[in-house]
JSON list of C-alpha atoms in Angstrom, two decimals:
[
{"chain": "E", "resi": 1, "resn": "MET", "atom": "CA", "xyz": [12.11, 48.76, -32.87]},
{"chain": "E", "resi": 2, "resn": "THR", "atom": "CA", "xyz": [13.36, 46.57, -35.44]},
{"chain": "E", "resi": 3, "resn": "ILE", "atom": "CA", "xyz": [13.48, 42.74, -35.08]},
{"chain": "E", "resi": 4, "resn": "GLU", "atom": "CA", "xyz": [17.06, 42.96, -35.10]},
{"chain": "E", "resi": 5, "resn": "GLU", "atom": "CA", "xyz": [17.03, 45.34, -32.01]},
{"chain": "E", "resi": 6, "resn": "GLN", "atom": "CA", "xyz": [14.42, 43.14, -30.23]},
{"chain": "E", "resi": 7, "resn": "THR", "atom": "CA", "xyz": [16.69, 40.11, -30.75]},
{"chain": "E", "resi": 8, "resn": "ARG", "atom": "CA", "xyz": [19.79, 41.82, -29.43]},
{"chain": "E", "resi": 9, "resn": "GLN", "atom": "CA", "xyz": [17.69, 43.16, -26.43]},
{"chain": "E", "resi": 10, "resn": "ALA", "atom": "CA", "xyz": [16.34, 39.52, -25.78]},
{"chain": "E", "resi": 11, "resn": "ASP", "atom": "CA", "xyz": [19.91, 38.18, -25.75]},
{"chain": "E", "resi": 12, "resn": "VAL", "atom": "CA", "xyz": [20.98, 40.86, -23.18]},
{"chain": "E", "resi": 13, "resn": "HIS", "atom": "CA", "xyz": [17.82, 40.96, -20.92]},
{"chain": "E", "resi": 14, "resn": "PRO", "atom": "CA", "xyz": [15.96, 37.56, -20.90]},
{"chain": "E", "resi": 15, "resn": "PRO", "atom": "CA", "xyz": [12.52, 37.97, -19.46]},
{"chain": "E", "resi": 16, "resn": "ALA", "atom": "CA", "xyz": [11.87, 37.43, -15.89]},
{"chain": "E", "resi": 17, "resn": "GLU", "atom": "CA", "xyz": [11.02, 33.91, -14.46]},
{"chain": "E", "resi": 18, "resn": "GLY", "atom": "CA", "xyz": [7.40, 33.28, -14.43]},
{"chain": "E", "resi": 19, "resn": "SER", "atom": "CA", "xyz": [6.49, 35.73, -17.23]},
{"chain": "E", "resi": 20, "resn": "ILE", "atom": "CA", "xyz": [4.82, 34.59, -20.23]},
{"chain": "E", "resi": 21, "resn": "GLY", "atom": "CA", "xyz": [6.65, 32.10, -22.19]},
{"chain": "E", "resi": 22, "resn": "LEU", "atom": "CA", "xyz": [8.88, 30.70, -19.50]},
{"chain": "E", "resi": 23, "resn": "PRO", "atom": "CA", "xyz": [7.83, 28.16, -16.88]},
{"chain": "E", "resi": 24, "resn": "ARG", "atom": "CA", "xyz": [8.14, 28.83, -13.25]},
{"chain": "E", "resi": 25, "resn": "PRO", "atom": "CA", "xyz": [10.83, 26.69, -11.62]},
{"chain": "E", "resi": 26, "resn": "ALA", "atom": "CA", "xyz": [9.60, 23.66, -9.59]},
{"chain": "E", "resi": 27, "resn": "GLU", "atom": "CA", "xyz": [9.13, 24.52, -5.92]},
{"chain": "E", "resi": 28, "resn": "GLN", "atom": "CA", "xyz": [11.97, 22.95, -3.92]},
{"chain": "E", "resi": 29, "resn": "ALA", "atom": "CA", "xyz": [9.73, 21.14, -1.42]},
{"chain": "E", "resi": 30, "resn": "GLY", "atom": "CA", "xyz": [10.55, 17.49, -0.74]},
{"chain": "E", "resi": 31, "resn": "PRO", "atom": "CA", "xyz": [8.57, 14.63, -1.95]},
{"chain": "E", "resi": 32, "resn": "ALA", "atom": "CA", "xyz": [5.03, 14.96, -0.87]},
{"chain": "E", "resi": 33, "resn": "THR", "atom": "CA", "xyz": [3.97, 12.41, 1.85]},
{"chain": "E", "resi": 34, "resn": "PRO", "atom": "CA", "xyz": [0.53, 11.08, 2.13]},
{"chain": "E", "resi": 35, "resn": "PRO", "atom": "CA", "xyz": [-1.14, 11.62, 5.42]},
{"chain": "E", "resi": 36, "resn": "SER", "atom": "CA", "xyz": [-1.44, 7.89, 5.91]},
{"chain": "E", "resi": 37, "resn": "ALA", "atom": "CA", "xyz": [2.54, 7.59, 5.97]},
{"chain": "E", "resi": 38, "resn": "SER", "atom": "CA", "xyz": [2.81, 9.51, 9.03]},
{"chain": "E", "resi": 39, "resn": "PRO", "atom": "CA", "xyz": [2.66, 7.24, 12.22]},
{"chain": "E", "resi": 40, "resn": "PRO", "atom": "CA", "xyz": [-0.44, 7.63, 14.34]},
{"chain": "E", "resi": 41, "resn": "GLY", "atom": "CA", "xyz": [-0.03, 9.51, 17.70]},
{"chain": "E", "resi": 42, "resn": "PRO", "atom": "CA", "xyz": [-0.06, 7.45, 20.89]},
{"chain": "E", "resi": 43, "resn": "TYR", "atom": "CA", "xyz": [-3.71, 8.33, 21.60]},
{"chain": "E", "resi": 44, "resn": "GLU", "atom": "CA", "xyz": [-4.80, 7.27, 18.04]},
{"chain": "E", "resi": 45, "resn": "GLU", "atom": "CA", "xyz": [-2.92, 4.02, 18.43]},
{"chain": "E", "resi": 46, "resn": "SER", "atom": "CA", "xyz": [-4.16, 3.21, 21.82]},
{"chain": "E", "resi": 47, "resn": "ALA", "atom": "CA", "xyz": [-7.73, 3.97, 20.96]},
{"chain": "E", "resi": 48, "resn": "THR", "atom": "CA", "xyz": [-7.55, 1.71, 17.86]},
{"chain": "E", "resi": 49, "resn": "ILE", "atom": "CA", "xyz": [-6.31, -1.09, 19.85]},
{"chain": "E", "resi": 50, "resn": "ARG", "atom": "CA", "xyz": [-8.85, -0.66, 22.80]},
{"chain": "E", "resi": 51, "resn": "ASP", "atom": "CA", "xyz": [-11.65, -0.51, 20.11]},
{"chain": "E", "resi": 52, "resn": "MET", "atom": "CA", "xyz": [-10.38, -3.55, 18.34]},
{"chain": "E", "resi": 53, "resn": "VAL", "atom": "CA", "xyz": [-9.82, -5.56, 21.53]},
{"chain": "E", "resi": 54, "resn": "THR", "atom": "CA", "xyz": [-13.51, -4.57, 22.59]},
{"chain": "E", "resi": 55, "resn": "ARG", "atom": "CA", "xyz": [-14.89, -5.96, 19.16]},
{"chain": "E", "resi": 56, "resn": "LEU", "atom": "CA", "xyz": [-12.78, -9.15, 19.28]},
{"chain": "E", "resi": 57, "resn": "ARG", "atom": "CA", "xyz": [-13.84, -9.86, 23.00]},
{"chain": "E", "resi": 58, "resn": "ALA", "atom": "CA", "xyz": [-17.50, -9.64, 21.78]},
{"chain": "E", "resi": 59, "resn": "ALA", "atom": "CA", "xyz": [-16.66, -11.79, 18.67]},
{"chain": "E", "resi": 60, "resn": "PHE", "atom": "CA", "xyz": [-14.84, -14.61, 20.74]},
{"chain": "E", "resi": 61, "resn": "PRO", "atom": "CA", "xyz": [-16.31, -14.71, 24.21]},
{"chain": "E", "resi": 62, "resn": "SER", "atom": "CA", "xyz": [-14.85, -18.14, 24.75]},
{"chain": "E", "resi": 63, "resn": "VAL", "atom": "CA", "xyz": [-11.40, -16.77, 24.51]},
{"chain": "E", "resi": 64, "resn": "ASP", "atom": "CA", "xyz": [-10.00, -15.02, 27.84]},
{"chain": "E", "resi": 65, "resn": "GLY", "atom": "CA", "xyz": [-9.95, -11.17, 27.45]},
{"chain": "E", "resi": 66, "resn": "ALA", "atom": "CA", "xyz": [-6.22, -11.27, 28.29]},
{"chain": "E", "resi": 67, "resn": "THR", "atom": "CA", "xyz": [-5.47, -13.40, 25.65]},
{"chain": "E", "resi": 68, "resn": "VAL", "atom": "CA", "xyz": [-7.60, -11.27, 23.14]},
{"chain": "E", "resi": 69, "resn": "GLU", "atom": "CA", "xyz": [-5.57, -8.09, 24.20]},
{"chain": "E", "resi": 70, "resn": "ALA", "atom": "CA", "xyz": [-2.25, -10.02, 23.94]},
{"chain": "E", "resi": 71, "resn": "THR", "atom": "CA", "xyz": [-2.97, -11.41, 20.53]},
{"chain": "E", "resi": 72, "resn": "VAL", "atom": "CA", "xyz": [-3.87, -7.86, 19.24]},
{"chain": "E", "resi": 73, "resn": "ARG", "atom": "CA", "xyz": [-1.01, -6.18, 20.77]},
{"chain": "E", "resi": 74, "resn": "ALA", "atom": "CA", "xyz": [1.38, -8.99, 19.47]},
{"chain": "E", "resi": 75, "resn": "GLU", "atom": "CA", "xyz": [-0.04, -8.53, 15.88]},
{"chain": "E", "resi": 76, "resn": "TYR", "atom": "CA", "xyz": [-0.01, -4.73, 15.98]},
{"chain": "E", "resi": 77, "resn": "ASP", "atom": "CA", "xyz": [3.81, -4.90, 17.18]},
{"chain": "E", "resi": 78, "resn": "SER", "atom": "CA", "xyz": [4.64, -7.02, 14.19]},
{"chain": "E", "resi": 79, "resn": "PHE", "atom": "CA", "xyz": [3.99, -3.92, 12.01]},
{"chain": "E", "resi": 80, "resn": "ARG", "atom": "CA", "xyz": [6.17, -1.66, 14.04]},
{"chain": "E", "resi": 81, "resn": "ASP", "atom": "CA", "xyz": [8.62, -1.00, 11.32]},
{"chain": "E", "resi": 82, "resn": "ALA", "atom": "CA", "xyz": [5.95, -0.71, 8.37]},
{"chain": "E", "resi": 83, "resn": "ARG", "atom": "CA", "xyz": [6.47, 2.58, 6.33]},
{"chain": "E", "resi": 84, "resn": "ILE", "atom": "CA", "xyz": [2.84, 2.77, 5.22]},
{"chain": "E", "resi": 85, "resn": "ARG", "atom": "CA", "xyz": [0.59, 2.73, 8.25]},
{"chain": "E", "resi": 86, "resn": "ALA", "atom": "CA", "xyz": [-2.83, 3.12, 6.83]},
{"chain": "E", "resi": 87, "resn": "PHE", "atom": "CA", "xyz": [-3.95, -0.55, 6.53]},
{"chain": "E", "resi": 88, "resn": "ILE", "atom": "CA", "xyz": [-2.25, -1.69, 9.80]},
{"chain": "E", "resi": 89, "resn": "PRO", "atom": "CA", "xyz": [-5.48, -1.72, 11.83]},
{"chain": "E", "resi": 90, "resn": "ILE", "atom": "CA", "xyz": [-7.35, -3.95, 9.18]},
{"chain": "E", "resi": 91, "resn": "LEU", "atom": "CA", "xyz": [-4.39, -6.31, 8.76]},
{"chain": "E", "resi": 92, "resn": "VAL", "atom": "CA", "xyz": [-3.95, -6.61, 12.62]},
{"chain": "E", "resi": 93, "resn": "GLU", "atom": "CA", "xyz": [-7.72, -7.30, 13.12]},
{"chain": "E", "resi": 94, "resn": "ARG", "atom": "CA", "xyz": [-7.79, -9.90, 10.19]},
{"chain": "E", "resi": 95, "resn": "ARG", "atom": "CA", "xyz": [-4.62, -11.74, 11.70]},
{"chain": "E", "resi": 96, "resn": "SER", "atom": "CA", "xyz": [-6.05, -11.42, 15.24]},
{"chain": "E", "resi": 97, "resn": "ARG", "atom": "CA", "xyz": [-9.40, -12.92, 14.10]},
{"chain": "E", "resi": 98, "resn": "ARG", "atom": "CA", "xyz": [-7.64, -15.78, 12.45]},
{"chain": "E", "resi": 99, "resn": "ALA", "atom": "CA", "xyz": [-5.49, -16.60, 15.55]},
{"chain": "E", "resi": 100, "resn": "LEU", "atom": "CA", "xyz": [-8.56, -16.21, 18.00]},
{"chain": "E", "resi": 101, "resn": "GLY", "atom": "CA", "xyz": [-10.60, -18.27, 15.69]},
{"chain": "E", "resi": 102, "resn": "ALA", "atom": "CA", "xyz": [-8.08, -21.14, 16.03]},
{"chain": "E", "resi": 103, "resn": "ALA", "atom": "CA", "xyz": [-7.79, -20.61, 19.89]},
{"chain": "E", "resi": 104, "resn": "SER", "atom": "CA", "xyz": [-11.57, -20.63, 20.11]},
{"chain": "E", "resi": 105, "resn": "GLU", "atom": "CA", "xyz": [-11.81, -23.73, 18.05]},
{"chain": "E", "resi": 106, "resn": "GLN", "atom": "CA", "xyz": [-9.10, -25.29, 20.46]},
{"chain": "E", "resi": 107, "resn": "THR", "atom": "CA", "xyz": [-11.31, -24.14, 23.41]},
{"chain": "E", "resi": 108, "resn": "ARG", "atom": "CA", "xyz": [-14.31, -25.98, 21.88]},
{"chain": "E", "resi": 109, "resn": "ASN", "atom": "CA", "xyz": [-12.43, -29.14, 21.28]},
{"chain": "E", "resi": 110, "resn": "ASP", "atom": "CA", "xyz": [-11.07, -29.38, 24.72]},
{"chain": "E", "resi": 111, "resn": "ARG", "atom": "CA", "xyz": [-14.62, -29.26, 26.30]}
]
């Protein structure tokens, strides 16, 4: 086969997709979502809150347990519309510690 015949044949019958020389088309899947972007299930969220309340009750024994739990739940609720959920527990704990520290200081000053 001459070069002219090969050229004419290539114009008429292009190689199949994915064969040597042509890239495969990109997959039509949507954008990749990291696992952290998916909201935690109700069990995971409850377990996280429960563990956090337990830690904070131990860290702030002078503050009423109900106050600790209400503080954690209020701080957690402030992130309910957050799109990326991976760092919410640490942010909630930091904010709760700050608020409970102030409440604990207030309790000490009242005595």
